[in-house]
Short mmCIF file of C-alpha atoms in Angstrom, two decimals:
data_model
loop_
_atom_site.label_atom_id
_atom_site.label_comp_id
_atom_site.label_asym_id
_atom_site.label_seq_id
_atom_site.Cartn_x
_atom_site.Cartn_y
_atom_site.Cartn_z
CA UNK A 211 96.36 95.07 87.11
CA UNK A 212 93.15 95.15 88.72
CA UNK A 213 93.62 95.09 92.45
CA UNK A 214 96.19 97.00 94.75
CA UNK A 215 99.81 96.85 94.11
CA UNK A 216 102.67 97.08 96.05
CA UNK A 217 106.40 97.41 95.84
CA UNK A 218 108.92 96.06 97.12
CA UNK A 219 107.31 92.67 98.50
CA UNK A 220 110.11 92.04 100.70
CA UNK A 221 112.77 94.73 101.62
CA UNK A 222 115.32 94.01 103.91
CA UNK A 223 117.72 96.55 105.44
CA UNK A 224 119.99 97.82 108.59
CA UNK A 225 118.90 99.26 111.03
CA UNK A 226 119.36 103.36 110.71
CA UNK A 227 118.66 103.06 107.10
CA UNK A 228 115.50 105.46 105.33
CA UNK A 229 113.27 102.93 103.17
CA UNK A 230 109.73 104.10 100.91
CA UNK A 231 107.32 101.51 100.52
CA UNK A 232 105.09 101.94 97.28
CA UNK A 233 100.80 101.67 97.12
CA UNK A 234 99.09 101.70 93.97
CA UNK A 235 95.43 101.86 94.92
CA UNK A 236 92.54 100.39 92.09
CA UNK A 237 91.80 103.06 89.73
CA UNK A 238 89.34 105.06 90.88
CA UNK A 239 89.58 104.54 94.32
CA UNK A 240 89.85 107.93 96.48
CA UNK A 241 90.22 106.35 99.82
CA UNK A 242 93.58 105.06 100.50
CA UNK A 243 94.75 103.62 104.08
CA UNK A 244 98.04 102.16 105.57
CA UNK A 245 98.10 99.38 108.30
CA UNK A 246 100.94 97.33 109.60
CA UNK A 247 100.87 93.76 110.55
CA UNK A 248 103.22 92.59 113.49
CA UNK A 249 103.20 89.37 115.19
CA UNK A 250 102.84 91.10 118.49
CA UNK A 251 100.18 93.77 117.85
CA UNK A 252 98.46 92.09 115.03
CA UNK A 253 97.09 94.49 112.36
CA UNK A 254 97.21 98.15 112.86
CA UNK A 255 95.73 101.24 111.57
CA UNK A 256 98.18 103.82 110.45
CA UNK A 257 97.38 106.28 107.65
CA UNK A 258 94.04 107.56 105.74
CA UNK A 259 94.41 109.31 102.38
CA UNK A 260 91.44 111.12 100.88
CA UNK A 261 92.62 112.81 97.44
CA UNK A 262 95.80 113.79 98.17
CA UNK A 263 94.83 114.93 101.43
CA UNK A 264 95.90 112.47 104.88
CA UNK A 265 93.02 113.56 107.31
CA UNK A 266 93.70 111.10 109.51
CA UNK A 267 97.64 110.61 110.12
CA UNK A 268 96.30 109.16 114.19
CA UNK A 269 97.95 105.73 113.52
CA UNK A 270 101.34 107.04 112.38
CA UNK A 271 103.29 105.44 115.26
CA UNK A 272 106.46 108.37 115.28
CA UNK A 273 107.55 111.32 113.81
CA UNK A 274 109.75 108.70 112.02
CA UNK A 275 107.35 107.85 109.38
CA UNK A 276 105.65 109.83 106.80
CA UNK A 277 103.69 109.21 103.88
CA UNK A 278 102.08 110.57 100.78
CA UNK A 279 100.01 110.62 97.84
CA UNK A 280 100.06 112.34 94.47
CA UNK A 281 97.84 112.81 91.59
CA UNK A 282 94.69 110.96 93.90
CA UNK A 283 96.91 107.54 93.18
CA UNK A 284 100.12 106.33 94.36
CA UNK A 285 101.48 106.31 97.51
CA UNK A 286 104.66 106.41 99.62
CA UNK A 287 104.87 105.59 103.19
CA UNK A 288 108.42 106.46 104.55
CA UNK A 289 110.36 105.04 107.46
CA UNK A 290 113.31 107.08 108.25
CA UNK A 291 116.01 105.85 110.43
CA UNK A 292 114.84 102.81 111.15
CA UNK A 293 114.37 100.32 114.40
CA UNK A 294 113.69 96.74 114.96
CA UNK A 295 110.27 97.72 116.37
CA UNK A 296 109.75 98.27 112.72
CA UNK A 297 110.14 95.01 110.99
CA UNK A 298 106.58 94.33 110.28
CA UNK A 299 104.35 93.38 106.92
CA UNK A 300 102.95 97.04 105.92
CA UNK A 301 99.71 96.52 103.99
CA UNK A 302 97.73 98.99 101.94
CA UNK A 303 94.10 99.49 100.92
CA UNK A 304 92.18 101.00 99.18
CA UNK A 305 88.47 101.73 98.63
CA UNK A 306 85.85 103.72 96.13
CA UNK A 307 85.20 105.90 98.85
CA UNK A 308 86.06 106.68 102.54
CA UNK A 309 82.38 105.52 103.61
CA UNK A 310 80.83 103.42 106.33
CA UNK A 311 79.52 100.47 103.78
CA UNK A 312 82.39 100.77 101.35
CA UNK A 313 85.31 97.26 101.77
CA UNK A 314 88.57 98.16 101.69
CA UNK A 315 91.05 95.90 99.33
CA UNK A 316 93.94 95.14 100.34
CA UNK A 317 97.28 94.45 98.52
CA UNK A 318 99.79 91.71 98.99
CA UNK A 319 101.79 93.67 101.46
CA UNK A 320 105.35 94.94 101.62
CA UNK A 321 107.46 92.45 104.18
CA UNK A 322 109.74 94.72 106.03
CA UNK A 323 113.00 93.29 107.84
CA UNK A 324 114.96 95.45 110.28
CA UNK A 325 118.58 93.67 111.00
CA UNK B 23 88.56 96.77 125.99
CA UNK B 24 88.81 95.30 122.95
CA UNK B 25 86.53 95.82 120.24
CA UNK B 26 86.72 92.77 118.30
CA UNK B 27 86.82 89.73 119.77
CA UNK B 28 87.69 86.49 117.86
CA UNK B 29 87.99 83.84 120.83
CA UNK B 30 89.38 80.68 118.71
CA UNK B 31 93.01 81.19 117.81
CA UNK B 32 92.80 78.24 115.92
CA UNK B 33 90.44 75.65 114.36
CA UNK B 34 90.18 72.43 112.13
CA UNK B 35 87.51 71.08 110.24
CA UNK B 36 86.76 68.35 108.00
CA UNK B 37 87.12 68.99 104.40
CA UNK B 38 83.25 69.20 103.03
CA UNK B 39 82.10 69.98 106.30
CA UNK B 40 80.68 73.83 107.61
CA UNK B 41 82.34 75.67 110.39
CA UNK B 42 81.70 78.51 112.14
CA UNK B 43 84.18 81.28 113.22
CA UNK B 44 82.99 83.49 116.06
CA UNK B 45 83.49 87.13 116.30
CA UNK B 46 81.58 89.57 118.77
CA UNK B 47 82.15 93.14 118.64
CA UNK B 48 81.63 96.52 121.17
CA UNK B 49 80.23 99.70 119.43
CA UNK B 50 78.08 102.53 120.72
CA UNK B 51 77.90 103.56 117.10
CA UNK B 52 74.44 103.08 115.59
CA UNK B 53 75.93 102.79 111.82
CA UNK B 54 78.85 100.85 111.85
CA UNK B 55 80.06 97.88 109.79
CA UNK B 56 81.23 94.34 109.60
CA UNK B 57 83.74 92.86 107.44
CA UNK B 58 85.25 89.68 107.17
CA UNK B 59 88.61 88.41 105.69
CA UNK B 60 90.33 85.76 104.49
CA UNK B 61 94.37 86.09 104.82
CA UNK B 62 96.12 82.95 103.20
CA UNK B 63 100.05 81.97 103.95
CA UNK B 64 100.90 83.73 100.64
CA UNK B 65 99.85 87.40 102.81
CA UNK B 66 97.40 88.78 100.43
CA UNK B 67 94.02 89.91 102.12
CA UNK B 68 90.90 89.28 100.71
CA UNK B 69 87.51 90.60 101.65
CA UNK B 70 85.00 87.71 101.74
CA UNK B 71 81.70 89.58 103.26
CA UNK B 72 80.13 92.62 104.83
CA UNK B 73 77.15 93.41 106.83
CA UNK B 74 75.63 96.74 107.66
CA UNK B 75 74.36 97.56 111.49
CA UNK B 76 70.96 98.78 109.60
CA UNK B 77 71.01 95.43 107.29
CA UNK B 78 67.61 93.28 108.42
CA UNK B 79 69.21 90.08 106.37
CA UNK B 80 72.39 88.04 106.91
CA UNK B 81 74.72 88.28 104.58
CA UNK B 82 75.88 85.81 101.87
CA UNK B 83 78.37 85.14 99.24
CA UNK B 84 78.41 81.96 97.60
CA UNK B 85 79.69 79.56 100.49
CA UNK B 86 80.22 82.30 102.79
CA UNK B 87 77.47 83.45 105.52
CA UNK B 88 77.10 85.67 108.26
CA UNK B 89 75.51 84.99 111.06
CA UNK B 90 74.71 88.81 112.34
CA UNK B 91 73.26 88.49 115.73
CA UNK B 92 72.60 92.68 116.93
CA UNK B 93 71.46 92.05 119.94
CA UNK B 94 74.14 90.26 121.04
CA UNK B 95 76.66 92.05 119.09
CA UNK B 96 77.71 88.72 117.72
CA UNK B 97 78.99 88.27 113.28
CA UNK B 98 79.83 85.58 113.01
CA UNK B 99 81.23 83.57 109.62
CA UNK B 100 79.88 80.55 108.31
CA UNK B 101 81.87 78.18 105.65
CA UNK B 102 79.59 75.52 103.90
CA UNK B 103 81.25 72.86 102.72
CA UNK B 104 84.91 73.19 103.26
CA UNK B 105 88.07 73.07 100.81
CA UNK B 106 91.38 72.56 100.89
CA UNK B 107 91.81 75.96 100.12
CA UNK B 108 89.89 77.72 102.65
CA UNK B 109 92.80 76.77 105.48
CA UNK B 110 94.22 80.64 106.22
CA UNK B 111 93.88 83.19 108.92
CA UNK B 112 90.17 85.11 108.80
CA UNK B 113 90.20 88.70 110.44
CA UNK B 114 86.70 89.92 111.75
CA UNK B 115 86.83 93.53 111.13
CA UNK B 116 84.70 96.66 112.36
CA UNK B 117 84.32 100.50 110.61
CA UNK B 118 82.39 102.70 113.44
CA UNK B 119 82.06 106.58 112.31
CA UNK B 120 84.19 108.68 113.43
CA UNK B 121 81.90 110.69 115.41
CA UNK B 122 81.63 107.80 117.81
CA UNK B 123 85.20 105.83 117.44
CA UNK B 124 87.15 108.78 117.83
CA UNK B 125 89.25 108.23 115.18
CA UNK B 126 89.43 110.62 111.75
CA UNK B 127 88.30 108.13 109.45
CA UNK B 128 86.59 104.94 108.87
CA UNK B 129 89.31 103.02 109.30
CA UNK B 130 88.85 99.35 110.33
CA UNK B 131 89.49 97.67 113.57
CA UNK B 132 90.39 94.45 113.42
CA UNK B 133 90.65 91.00 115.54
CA UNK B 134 93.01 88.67 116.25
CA UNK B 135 91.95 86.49 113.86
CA UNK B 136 91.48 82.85 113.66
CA UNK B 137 93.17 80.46 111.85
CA UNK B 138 91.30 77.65 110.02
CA UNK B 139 92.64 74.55 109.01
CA UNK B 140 91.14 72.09 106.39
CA UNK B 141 91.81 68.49 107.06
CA UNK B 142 91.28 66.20 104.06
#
């Protein structure tokens, strides 16, 4: 397709439990970002990808999570041992480059649920 | 303090009428810029319009305006004639550099967002 993609759309899982959520940014598109939407704190900045390179890994909120991205394209943001604090709609975006005037789009989100 | 501001946690308006949905912003940064977005129930978010700090003109795309006051460090978004399908959540969003926000990227900071309902 055209725009972002990501996988799953909804993941549900127990608390404790290591879960990957999936980005695949437009083609062409070096500048990838994470954010996380919670009903409390609204959206949040997590991740920056530029290449393959993260050079700006500021919004990660714990050693907890992790991500990744090969080949300048996909990538994997991982939760390990996860919390309730954690249940939250993880968004990724994606733009041509990591400039002042460039939009980011966004994909339909991954819905995360902590029980 | 915050950066963006969106004061109106919720609004209605007439189907076929305009509205306006307020943002004001805080930046020390020169260059910065200004997005809007339009988040329906379904989750997806979709970029509607961006100004530049340097831009002299506001803005447009198709029904959507914005209303970039600099002086007042005031964007705000203006729908012309209303549909149904414009009822969602819009985020006002701001990308400083880095130099001045601190951060390592040009990441965007975003509001609280309003949320806009249609009334037929």
């Amino acid at each position: 397709g055209a725009g972002v993609s990501q996988s799953p759309s909804n993941k549900v899982t127990e608390k404790g439990k290591d879960v990957e959520l999936r980005c695949d940014p437009i083609s062409g598109h070096t500048a990838l970002y994470w954010y996380r939407q919670s009903l409390g704190q609204g959206l949040e900045f997590l991740i920056y990808f530029q290449g393959n390179s993260a050079p700006d890994k500021s919004g990660l909120p714990s050693d907890r999570f992790s991500a990744e991205r090969t080949g300048g394209s996909v990538s994997t943001l991982t939760i390990q041992r996860t919390q309730q604090e954690d249940s939250a709609v993880y968004l990724c975006a994606s733009s041509l480059k990591g400039g002042n005037n460039q939009p980011q789009h966004f994909g339909d989100g991954t819905r995360l649920s902590i029980l | 303090a915050q950066k963006i501001t969106q004061t109106q946690p919720g609004m209605f308006v007439q189907e076929k009428e305009a509205v306006t949905l307020d943002c004001t912003y805080d930046t020390s940064d020169p260059s910065y810029g200004l997005f809007w977005y339009k988040q329906p129930s379904s989750g997806e978010m979709i970029f509607l319009i961006y100004q530049g700090s340097y831009d002299q003109q506001n803005a447009t795309e198709g029904r959507y305006s914005l209303n970039f006051q600099k002086a007042r460090k005031s964007a705000n978004l203006v729908i012309s004639a209303s549909q149904l399908g414009d009822s969602a959540m819009y985020f006002c969003a701001m990308r400083e550099s880095p130099a001045y926000s601190g951060a390592g990227s040009y990441q965007l900071t975003f509001g609280k967002g309003t949320k806009l309902s249609v009334i037929p």
